mmCIF file of C-alpha atoms and ligand atoms in Angstrom:
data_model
loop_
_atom_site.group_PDB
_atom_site.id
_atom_site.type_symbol
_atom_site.label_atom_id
_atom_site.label_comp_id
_atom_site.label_asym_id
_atom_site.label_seq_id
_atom_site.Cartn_x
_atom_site.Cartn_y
_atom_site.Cartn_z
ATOM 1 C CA UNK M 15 131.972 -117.888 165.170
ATOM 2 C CA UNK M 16 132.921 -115.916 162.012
ATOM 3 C CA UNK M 17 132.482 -117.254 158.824
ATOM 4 C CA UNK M 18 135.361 -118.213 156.924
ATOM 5 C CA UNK M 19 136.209 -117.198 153.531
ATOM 6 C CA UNK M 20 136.399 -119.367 150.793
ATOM 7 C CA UNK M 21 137.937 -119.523 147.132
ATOM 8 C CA UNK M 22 135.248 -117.852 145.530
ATOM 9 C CA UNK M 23 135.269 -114.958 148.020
ATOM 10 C CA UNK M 24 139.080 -114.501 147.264
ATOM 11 C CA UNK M 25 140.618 -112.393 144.481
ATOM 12 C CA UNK M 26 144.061 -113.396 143.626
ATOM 13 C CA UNK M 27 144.560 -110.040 142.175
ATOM 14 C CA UNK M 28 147.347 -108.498 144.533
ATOM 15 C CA UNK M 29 149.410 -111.815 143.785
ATOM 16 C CA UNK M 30 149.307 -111.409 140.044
ATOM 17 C CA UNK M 31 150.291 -107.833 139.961
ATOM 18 C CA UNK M 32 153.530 -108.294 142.309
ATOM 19 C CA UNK M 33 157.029 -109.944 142.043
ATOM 20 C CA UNK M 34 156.672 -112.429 145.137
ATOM 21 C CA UNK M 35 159.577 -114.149 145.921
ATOM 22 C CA UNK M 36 159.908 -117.271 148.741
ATOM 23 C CA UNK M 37 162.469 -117.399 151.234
ATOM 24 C CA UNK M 38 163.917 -121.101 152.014
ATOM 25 C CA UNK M 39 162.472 -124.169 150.272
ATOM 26 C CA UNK M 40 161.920 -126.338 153.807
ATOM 27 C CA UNK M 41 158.207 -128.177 153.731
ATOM 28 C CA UNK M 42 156.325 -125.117 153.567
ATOM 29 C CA UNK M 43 158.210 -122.670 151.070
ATOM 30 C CA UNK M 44 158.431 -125.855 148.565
ATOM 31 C CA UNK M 45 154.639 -126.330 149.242
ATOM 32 C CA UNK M 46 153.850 -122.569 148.456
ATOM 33 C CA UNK M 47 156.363 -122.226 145.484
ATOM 34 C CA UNK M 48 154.588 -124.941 143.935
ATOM 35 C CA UNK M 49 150.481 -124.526 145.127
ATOM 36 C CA UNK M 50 151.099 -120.449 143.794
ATOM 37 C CA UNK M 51 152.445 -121.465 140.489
ATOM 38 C CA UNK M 52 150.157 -124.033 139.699
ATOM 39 C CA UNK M 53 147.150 -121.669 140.796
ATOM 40 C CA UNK M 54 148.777 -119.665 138.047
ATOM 41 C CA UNK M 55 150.887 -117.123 140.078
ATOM 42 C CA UNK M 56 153.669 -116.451 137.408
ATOM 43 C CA UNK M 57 157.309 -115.499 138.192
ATOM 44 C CA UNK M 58 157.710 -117.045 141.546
ATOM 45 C CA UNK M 59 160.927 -116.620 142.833
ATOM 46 C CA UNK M 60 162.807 -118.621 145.377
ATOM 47 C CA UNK M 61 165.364 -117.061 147.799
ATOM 48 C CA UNK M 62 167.868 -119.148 149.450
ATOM 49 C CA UNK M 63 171.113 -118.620 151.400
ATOM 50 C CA UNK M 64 174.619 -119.079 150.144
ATOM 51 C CA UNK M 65 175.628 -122.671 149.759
ATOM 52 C CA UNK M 66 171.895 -123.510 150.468
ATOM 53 C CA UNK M 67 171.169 -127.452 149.857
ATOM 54 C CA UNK M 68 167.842 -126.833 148.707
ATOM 55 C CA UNK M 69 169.042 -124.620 145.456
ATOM 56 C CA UNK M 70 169.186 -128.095 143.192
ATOM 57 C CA UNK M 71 165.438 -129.218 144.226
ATOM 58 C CA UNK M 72 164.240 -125.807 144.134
ATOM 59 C CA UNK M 73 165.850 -125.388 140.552
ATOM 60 C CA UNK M 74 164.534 -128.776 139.530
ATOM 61 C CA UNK M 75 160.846 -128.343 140.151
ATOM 62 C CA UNK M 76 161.461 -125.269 137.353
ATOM 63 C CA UNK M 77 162.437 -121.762 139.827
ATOM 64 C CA UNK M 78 164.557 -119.373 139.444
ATOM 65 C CA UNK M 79 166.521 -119.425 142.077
ATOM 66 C CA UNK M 80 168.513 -116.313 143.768
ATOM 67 C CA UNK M 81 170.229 -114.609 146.669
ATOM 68 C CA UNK M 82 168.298 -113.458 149.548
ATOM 69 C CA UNK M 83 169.437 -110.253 149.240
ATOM 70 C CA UNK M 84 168.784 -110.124 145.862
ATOM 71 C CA UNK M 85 165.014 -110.841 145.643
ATOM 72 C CA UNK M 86 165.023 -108.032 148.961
ATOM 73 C CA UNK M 87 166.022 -105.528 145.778
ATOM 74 C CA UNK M 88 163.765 -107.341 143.103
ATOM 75 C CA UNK M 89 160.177 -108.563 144.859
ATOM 76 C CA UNK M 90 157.273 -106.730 145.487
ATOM 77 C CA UNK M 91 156.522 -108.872 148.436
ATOM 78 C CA UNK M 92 158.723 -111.592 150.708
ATOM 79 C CA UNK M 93 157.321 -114.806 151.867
ATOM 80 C CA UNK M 94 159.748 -115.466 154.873
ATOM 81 C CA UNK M 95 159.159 -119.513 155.237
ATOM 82 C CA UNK M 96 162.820 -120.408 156.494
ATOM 83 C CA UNK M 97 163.406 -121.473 160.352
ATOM 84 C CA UNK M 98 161.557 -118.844 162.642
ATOM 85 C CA UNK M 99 164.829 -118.511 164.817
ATOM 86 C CA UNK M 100 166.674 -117.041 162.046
ATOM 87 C CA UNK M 101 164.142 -114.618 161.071
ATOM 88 C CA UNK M 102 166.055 -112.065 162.840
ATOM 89 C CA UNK M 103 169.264 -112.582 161.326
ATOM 90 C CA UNK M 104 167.747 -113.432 158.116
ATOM 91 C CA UNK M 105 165.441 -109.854 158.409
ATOM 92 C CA UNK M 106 168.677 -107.956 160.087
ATOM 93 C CA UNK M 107 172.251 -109.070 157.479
ATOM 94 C CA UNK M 108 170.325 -109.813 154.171
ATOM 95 C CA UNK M 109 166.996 -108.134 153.947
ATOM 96 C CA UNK M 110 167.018 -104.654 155.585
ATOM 97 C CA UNK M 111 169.731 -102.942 154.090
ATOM 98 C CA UNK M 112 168.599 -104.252 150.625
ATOM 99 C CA UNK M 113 164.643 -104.386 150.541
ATOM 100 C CA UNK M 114 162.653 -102.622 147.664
ATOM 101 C CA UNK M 115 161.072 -99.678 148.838
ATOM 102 C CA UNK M 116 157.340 -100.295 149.633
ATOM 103 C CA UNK M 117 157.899 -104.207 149.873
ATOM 104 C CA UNK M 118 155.689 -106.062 151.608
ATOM 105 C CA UNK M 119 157.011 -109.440 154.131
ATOM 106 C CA UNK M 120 154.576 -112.378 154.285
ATOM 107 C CA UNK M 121 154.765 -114.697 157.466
ATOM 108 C CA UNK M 122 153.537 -118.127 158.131
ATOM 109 C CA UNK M 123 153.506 -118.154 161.818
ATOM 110 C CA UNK M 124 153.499 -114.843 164.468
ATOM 111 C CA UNK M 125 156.903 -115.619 166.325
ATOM 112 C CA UNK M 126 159.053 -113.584 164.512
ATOM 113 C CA UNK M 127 157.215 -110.525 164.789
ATOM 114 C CA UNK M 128 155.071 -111.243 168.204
ATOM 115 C CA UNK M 129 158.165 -111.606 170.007
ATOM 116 C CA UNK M 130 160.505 -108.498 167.936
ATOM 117 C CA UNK M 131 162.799 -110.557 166.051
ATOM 118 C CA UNK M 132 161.641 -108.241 163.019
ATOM 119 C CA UNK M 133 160.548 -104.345 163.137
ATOM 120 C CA UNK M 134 159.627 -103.848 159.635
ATOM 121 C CA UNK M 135 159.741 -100.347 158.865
ATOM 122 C CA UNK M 136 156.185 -98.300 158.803
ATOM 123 C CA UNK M 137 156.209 -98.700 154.382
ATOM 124 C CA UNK M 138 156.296 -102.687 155.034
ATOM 125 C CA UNK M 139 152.822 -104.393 154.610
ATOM 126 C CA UNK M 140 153.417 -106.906 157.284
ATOM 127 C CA UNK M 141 150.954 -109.757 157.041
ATOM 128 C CA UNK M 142 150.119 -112.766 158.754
ATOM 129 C CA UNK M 143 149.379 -115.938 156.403
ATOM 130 C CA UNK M 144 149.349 -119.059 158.016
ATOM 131 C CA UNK M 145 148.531 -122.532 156.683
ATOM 132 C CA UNK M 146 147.953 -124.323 159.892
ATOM 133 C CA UNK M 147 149.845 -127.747 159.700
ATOM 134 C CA UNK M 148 152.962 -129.223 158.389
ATOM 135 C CA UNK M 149 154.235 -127.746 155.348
ATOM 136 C CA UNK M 150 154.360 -131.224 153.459
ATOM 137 C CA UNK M 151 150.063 -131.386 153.733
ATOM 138 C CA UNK M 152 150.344 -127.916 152.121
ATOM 139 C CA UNK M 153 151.102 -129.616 149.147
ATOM 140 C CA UNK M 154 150.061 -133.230 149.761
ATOM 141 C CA UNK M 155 146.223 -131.786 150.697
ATOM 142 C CA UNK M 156 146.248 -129.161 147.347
ATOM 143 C CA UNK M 157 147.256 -131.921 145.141
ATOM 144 C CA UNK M 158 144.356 -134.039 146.400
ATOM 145 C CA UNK M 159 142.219 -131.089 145.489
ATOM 146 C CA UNK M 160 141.781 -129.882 149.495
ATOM 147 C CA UNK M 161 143.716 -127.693 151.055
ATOM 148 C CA UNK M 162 144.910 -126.605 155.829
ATOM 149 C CA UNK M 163 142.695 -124.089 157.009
ATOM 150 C CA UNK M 164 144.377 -120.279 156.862
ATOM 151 C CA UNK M 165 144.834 -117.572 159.473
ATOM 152 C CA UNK M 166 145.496 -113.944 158.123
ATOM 153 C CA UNK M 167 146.520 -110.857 160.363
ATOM 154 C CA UNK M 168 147.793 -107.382 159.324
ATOM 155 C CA UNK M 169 150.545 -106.339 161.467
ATOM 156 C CA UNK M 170 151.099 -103.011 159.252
ATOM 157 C CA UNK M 171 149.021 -101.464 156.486
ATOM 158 C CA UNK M 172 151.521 -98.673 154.791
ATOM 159 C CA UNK M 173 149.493 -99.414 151.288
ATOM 160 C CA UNK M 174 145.649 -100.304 152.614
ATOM 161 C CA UNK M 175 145.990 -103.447 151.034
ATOM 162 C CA UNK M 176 147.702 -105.398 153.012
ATOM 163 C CA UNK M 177 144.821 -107.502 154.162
ATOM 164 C CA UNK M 178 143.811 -108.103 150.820
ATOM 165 C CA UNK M 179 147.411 -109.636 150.091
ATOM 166 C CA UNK M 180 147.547 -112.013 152.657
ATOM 167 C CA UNK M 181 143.953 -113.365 152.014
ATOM 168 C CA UNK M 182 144.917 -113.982 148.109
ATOM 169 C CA UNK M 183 147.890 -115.391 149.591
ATOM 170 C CA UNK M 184 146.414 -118.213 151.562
ATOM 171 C CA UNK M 185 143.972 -118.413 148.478
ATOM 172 C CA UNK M 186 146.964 -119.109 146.298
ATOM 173 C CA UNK M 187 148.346 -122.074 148.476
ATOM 174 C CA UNK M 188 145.243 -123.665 148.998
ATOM 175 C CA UNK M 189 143.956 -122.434 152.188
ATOM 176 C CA UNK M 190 140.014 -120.930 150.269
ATOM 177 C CA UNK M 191 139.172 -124.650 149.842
ATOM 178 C CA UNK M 192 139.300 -125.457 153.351
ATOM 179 C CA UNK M 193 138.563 -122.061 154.784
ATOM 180 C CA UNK M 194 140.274 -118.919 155.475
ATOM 181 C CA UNK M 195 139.603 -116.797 158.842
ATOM 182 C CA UNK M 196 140.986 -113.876 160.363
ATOM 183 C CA UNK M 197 143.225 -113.727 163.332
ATOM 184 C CA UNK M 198 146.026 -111.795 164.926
ATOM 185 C CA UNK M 199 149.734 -112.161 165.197
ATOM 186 C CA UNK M 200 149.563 -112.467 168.951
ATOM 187 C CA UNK M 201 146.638 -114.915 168.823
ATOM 188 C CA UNK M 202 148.356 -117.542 166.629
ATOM 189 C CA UNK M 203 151.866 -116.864 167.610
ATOM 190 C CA UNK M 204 150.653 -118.080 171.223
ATOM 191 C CA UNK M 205 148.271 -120.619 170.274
ATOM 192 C CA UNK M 206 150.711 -122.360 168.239
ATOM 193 C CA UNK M 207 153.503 -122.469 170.377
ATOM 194 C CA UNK M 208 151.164 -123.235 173.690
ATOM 195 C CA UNK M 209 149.575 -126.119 171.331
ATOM 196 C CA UNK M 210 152.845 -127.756 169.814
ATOM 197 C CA UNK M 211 154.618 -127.482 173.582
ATOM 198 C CA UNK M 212 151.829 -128.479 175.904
ATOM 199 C CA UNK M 213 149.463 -130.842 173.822
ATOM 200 C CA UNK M 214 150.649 -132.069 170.288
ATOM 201 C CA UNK M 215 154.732 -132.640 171.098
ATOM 202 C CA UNK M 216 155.378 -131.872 174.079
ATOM 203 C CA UNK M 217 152.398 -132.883 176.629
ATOM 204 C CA UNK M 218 152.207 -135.962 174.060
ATOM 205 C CA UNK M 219 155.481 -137.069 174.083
ATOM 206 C CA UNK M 220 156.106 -136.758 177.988
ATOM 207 C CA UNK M 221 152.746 -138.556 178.574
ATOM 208 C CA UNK M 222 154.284 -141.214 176.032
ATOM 209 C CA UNK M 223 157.597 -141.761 177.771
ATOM 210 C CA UNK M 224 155.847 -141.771 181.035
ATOM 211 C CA UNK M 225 152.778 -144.199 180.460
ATOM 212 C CA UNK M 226 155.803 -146.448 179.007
ATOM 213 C CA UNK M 227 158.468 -146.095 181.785
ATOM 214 C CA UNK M 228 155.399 -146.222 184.287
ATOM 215 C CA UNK M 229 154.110 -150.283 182.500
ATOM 216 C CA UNK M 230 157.834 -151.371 181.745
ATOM 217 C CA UNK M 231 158.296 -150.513 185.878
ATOM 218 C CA UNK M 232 155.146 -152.546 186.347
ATOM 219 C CA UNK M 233 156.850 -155.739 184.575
ATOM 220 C CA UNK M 234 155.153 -155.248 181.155
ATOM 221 C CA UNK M 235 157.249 -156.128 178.175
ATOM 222 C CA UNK M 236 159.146 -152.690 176.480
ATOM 223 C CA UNK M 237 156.876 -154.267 173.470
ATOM 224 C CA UNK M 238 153.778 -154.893 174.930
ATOM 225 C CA UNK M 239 154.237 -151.016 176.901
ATOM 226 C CA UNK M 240 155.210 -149.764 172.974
ATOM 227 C CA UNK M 241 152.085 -150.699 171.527
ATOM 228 C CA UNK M 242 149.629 -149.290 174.426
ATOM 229 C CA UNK M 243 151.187 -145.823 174.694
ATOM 230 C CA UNK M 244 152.808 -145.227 171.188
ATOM 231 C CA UNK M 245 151.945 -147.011 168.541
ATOM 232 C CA UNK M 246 147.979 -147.425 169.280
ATOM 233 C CA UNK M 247 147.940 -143.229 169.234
ATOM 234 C CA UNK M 248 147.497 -142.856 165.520
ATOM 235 C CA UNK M 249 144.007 -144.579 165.696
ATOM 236 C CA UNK M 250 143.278 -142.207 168.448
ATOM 237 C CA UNK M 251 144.772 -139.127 166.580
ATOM 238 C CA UNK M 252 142.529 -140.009 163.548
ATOM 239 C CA UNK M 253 139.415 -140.781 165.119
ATOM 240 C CA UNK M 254 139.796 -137.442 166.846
ATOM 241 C CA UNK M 255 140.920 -135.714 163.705
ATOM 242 C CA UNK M 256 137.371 -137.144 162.443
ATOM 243 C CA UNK M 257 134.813 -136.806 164.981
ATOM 244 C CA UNK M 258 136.514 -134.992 167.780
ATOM 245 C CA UNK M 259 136.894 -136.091 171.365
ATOM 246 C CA UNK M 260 133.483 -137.210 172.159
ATOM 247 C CA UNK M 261 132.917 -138.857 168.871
ATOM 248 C CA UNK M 262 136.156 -140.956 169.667
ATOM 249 C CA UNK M 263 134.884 -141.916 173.149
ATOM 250 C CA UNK M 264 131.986 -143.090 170.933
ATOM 251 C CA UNK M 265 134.396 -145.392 169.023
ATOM 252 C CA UNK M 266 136.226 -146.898 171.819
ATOM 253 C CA UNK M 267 135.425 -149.638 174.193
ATOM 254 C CA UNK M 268 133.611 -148.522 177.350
ATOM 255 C CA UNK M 269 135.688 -149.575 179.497
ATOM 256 C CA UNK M 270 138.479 -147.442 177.864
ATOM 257 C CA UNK M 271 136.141 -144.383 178.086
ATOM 258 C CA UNK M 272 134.709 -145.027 181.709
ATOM 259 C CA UNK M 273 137.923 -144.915 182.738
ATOM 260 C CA UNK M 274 139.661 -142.310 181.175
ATOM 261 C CA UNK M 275 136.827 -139.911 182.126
ATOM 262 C CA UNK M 276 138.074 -141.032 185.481
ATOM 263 C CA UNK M 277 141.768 -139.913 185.440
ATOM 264 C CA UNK M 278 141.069 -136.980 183.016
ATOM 265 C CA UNK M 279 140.701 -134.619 186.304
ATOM 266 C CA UNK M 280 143.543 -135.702 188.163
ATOM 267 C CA UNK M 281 145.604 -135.453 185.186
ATOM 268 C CA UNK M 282 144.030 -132.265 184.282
ATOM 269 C CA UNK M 283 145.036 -130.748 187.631
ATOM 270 C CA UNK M 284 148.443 -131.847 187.341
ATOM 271 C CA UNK M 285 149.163 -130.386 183.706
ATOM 272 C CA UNK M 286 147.130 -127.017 184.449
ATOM 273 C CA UNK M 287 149.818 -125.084 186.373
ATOM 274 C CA UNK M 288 152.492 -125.887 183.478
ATOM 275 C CA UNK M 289 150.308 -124.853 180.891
ATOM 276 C CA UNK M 290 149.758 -121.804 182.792
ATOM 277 C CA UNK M 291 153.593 -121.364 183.026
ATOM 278 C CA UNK M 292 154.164 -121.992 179.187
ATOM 279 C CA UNK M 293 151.517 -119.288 178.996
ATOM 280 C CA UNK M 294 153.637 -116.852 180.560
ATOM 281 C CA UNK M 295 156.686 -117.472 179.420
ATOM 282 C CA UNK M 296 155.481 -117.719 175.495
ATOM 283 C CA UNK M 297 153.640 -114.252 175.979
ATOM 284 C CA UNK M 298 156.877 -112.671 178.082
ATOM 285 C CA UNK M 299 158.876 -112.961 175.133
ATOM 286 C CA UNK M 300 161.348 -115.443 177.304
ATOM 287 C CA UNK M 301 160.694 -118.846 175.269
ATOM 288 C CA UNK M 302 161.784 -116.876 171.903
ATOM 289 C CA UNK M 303 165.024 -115.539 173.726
ATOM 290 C CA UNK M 304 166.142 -118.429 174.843
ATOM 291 C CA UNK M 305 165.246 -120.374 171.120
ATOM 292 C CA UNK M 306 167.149 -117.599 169.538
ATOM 293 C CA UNK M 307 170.265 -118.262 172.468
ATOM 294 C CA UNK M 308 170.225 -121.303 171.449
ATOM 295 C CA UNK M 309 170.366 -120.987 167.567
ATOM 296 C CA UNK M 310 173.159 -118.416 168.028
ATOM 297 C CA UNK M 311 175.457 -121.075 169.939
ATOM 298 C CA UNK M 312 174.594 -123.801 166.918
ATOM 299 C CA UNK M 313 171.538 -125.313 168.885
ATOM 300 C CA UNK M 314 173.771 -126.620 171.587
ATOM 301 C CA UNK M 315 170.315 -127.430 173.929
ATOM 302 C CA UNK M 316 168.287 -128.561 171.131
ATOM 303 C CA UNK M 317 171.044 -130.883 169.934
ATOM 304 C CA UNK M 318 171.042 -132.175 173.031
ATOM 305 C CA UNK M 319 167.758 -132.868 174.006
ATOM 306 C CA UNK M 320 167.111 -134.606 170.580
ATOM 307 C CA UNK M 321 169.978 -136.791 171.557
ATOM 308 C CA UNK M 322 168.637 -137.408 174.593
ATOM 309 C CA UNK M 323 165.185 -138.028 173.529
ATOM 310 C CA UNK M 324 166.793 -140.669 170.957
ATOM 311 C CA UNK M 325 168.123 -143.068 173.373
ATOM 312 C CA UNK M 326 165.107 -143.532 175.007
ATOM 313 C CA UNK M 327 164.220 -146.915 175.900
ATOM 314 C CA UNK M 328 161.107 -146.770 174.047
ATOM 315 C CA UNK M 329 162.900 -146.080 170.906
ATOM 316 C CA UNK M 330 164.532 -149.100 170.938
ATOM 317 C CA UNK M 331 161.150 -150.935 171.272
ATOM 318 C CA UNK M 332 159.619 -148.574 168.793
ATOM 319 C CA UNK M 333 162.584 -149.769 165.813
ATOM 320 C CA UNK M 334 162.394 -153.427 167.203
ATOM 321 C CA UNK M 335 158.380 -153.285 166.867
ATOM 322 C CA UNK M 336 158.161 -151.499 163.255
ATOM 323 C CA UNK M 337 160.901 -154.278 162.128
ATOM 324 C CA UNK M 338 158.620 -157.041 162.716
ATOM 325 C CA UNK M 339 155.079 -155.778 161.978
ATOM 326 C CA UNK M 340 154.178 -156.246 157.954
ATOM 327 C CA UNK M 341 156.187 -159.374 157.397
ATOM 328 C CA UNK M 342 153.060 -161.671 156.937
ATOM 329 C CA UNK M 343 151.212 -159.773 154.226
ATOM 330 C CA UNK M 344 151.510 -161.489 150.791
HETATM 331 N N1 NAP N 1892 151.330 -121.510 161.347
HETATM 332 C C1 NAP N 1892 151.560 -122.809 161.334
HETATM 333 O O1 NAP N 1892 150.733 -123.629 161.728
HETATM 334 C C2 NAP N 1892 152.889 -123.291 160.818
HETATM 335 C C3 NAP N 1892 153.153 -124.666 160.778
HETATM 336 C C4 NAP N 1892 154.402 -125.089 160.345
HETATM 337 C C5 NAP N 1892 155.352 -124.134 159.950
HETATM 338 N N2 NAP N 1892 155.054 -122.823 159.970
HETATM 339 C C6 NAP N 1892 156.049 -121.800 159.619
HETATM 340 O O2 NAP N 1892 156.580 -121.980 158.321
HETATM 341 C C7 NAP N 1892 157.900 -121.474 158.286
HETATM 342 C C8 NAP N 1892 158.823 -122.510 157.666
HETATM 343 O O3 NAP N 1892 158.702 -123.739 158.350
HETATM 344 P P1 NAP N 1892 159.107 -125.125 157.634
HETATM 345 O O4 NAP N 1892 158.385 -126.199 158.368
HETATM 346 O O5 NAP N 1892 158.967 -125.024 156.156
HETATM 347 O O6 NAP N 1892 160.674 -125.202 157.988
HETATM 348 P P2 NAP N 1892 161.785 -126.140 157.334
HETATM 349 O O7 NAP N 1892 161.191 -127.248 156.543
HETATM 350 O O8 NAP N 1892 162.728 -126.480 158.439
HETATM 351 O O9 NAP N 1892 162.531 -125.177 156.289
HETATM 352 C C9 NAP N 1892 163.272 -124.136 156.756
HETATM 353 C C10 NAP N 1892 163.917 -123.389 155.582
HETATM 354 O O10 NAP N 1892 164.588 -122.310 156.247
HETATM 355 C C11 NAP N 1892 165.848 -122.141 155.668
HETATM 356 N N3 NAP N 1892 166.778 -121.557 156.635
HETATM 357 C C12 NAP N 1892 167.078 -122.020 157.873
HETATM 358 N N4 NAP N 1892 167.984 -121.208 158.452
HETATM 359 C C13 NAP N 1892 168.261 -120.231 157.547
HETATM 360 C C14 NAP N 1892 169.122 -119.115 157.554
HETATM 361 N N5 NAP N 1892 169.888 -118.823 158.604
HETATM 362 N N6 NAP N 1892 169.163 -118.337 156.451
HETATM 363 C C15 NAP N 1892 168.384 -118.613 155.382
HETATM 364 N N7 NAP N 1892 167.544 -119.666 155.306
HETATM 365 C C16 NAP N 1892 167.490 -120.459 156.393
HETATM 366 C C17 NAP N 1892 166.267 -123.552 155.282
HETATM 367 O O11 NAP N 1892 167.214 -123.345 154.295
HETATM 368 P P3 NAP N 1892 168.127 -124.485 153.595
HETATM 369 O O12 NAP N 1892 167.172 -125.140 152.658
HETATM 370 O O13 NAP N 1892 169.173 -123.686 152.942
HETATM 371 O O14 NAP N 1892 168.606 -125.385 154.699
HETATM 372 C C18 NAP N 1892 164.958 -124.178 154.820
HETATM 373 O O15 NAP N 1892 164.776 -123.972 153.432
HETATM 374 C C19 NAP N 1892 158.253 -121.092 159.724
HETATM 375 O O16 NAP N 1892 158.037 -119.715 159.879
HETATM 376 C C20 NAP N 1892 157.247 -121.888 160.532
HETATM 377 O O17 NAP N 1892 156.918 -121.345 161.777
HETATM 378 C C21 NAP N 1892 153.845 -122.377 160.405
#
């Protein structure tokens, strides 16, 4: 495996001799704004849309706040941290027709550019650097004096320095205390998505909703079926996060790992061929058209679902459970 880099290895150079500017200030652009400034990255502006409601918190933590298009004319480089589905729109009405000659664009995650939502032109350093986890442990890990591991990728190198950029990037938000390696844009645009869909929200969730429909069908109490499929996951999340997955069998009961080791395969078999299918139709292209579809008709399907996914039964458990636990501590 190849080394990662770390702080010391990392000069913060091309940071301090550009304008930078951060578009949206969601979890991760507030994160960056603030890791980047207080690693002493000066003049960090933040670039919102019209009417954005993130202008007040973004001008109360002490940035100068201005128009997308206008820090497209002013920056020497673009961190584009709003919502990957309106990269394209974003890239297309307010950045293209305005951007700085020679600018370089920043990006957290592959999608946009993996799947075309952006063609930067051939004098755009396009760079990959990705802080892999929610953008609220950005922050949360850099003030504890850690930091998420980083990914960086060149996508185009118009000045021969683009790699260099998006290493002191990651640097400046953290990522060179934990460790920085190289990737690619296709490599973490897939492994992402495939993760998030098939393992960490997705494949958790529906094995969630099922194990609880599947014991509430069996006569088990909606609470009783709460705690053994949701809430008891965080203590299996962490000791995972810890030790990994054999040092968490080593944690449990045996007869929790005996038998999991049994069902493992047949459950295994069962997922593989949808895996395989998000495969394809993450690396077709097909899952960002239809994401994109569906932010051009307001998130109509996503709306939905969410709605959907909120009446569950277990929900109800899940509010009824959290309202009672923590009453008897004094
Ligand atoms: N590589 C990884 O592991 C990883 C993990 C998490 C996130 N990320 C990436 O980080 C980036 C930001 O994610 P996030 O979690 O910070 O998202 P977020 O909290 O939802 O913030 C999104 C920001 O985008 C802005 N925005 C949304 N639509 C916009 C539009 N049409 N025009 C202009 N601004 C718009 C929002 O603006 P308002 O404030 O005005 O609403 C908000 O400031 C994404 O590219 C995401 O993929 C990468």
């Amino acid at each position: 495996m190849t080394q990662p880099l770390y702080e010391a290895d990392i000069d913060l150079g091309p940071l301090r001799t550009r304008t930078l500017a951060i578009v949206g200030y969601g979890n991760h652009g507030r994160s960056h704004a603030l890791n980047l400034r207080d690693q002493g990255v000066k003049g960090v502006l933040v670039a919102l849309r019209e009417g954005s409601p993130s202008k007040a918190k973004a001008e109360a933590d002490g940035f100068e706040v201005v128009a997308i298009e206008e820090a497209a004319r002013r920056a020497d480089a673009l961190s584009l941290l709003a919502a990957d589905e309106a990269h394209g729109q974003i890239w297309d009405d307010h950045v293209a027709g305005h951007r700085k000659p020679g600018q370089a664009l920043i990006l957290c995650h592959g999608f946009s550019v993996e799947y075309g939502l952006i063609d930067p032109p051939d004098d755009c350093d396009t760079v990959l650097a990705a802080a892999k986890g929610p953008g609220g442990a950005v922050r949360s890990s850099f003030e504890k004096g850690g930091g998420l591991v980083g990914f960086w990728a060149v996508h185009k190198d118009a000045s021969g320095e683009a790699g260099a950029l998006a290493r002191a990037y990651l640097a400046g938000i953290g990522c060179g205390r934990a460790g920085i390696f190289e990737s690619s844009f296709r490599e973490e645009a897939l492994a992402d998505i495939l993760g998030e869909q098939a393992v960490l929200v997705g494949g958790m969730c529906a094995l969630a909703r099922t194990g609880f429909e599947t014991l509430v069908e069996a006569g088990i109490s909606p609470r009783m079926a709460y705690i053994d499929t949701v809430h008891e996951l965080k203590y299996i999340a962490d000791l995972i996060h810890e030790r990994g997955i054999a040092g968490m069998y080593e944690a449990i009961s045996d007869t929790a790992e005996f038998g999991s080791h049994e069902v493992e395969g047949p459950i295994s078999h069962a997922v593989r061929p949808v895996f395989q299918s998000i495969v394809r139709d993450v690396t077709s292209g097909d899952f960002a058209k239809r994401w994109v579809a569906d932010y051009d008709r307001g998130r109509a399907g996503l709306k939905a679902a969410r709605a959907k996914a909120a009446g569950h039964a277990l929900e109800a458990a899940g509010r009824e459970l959290r309202g009672l636990l923590g009453k008897g501590r004094t």
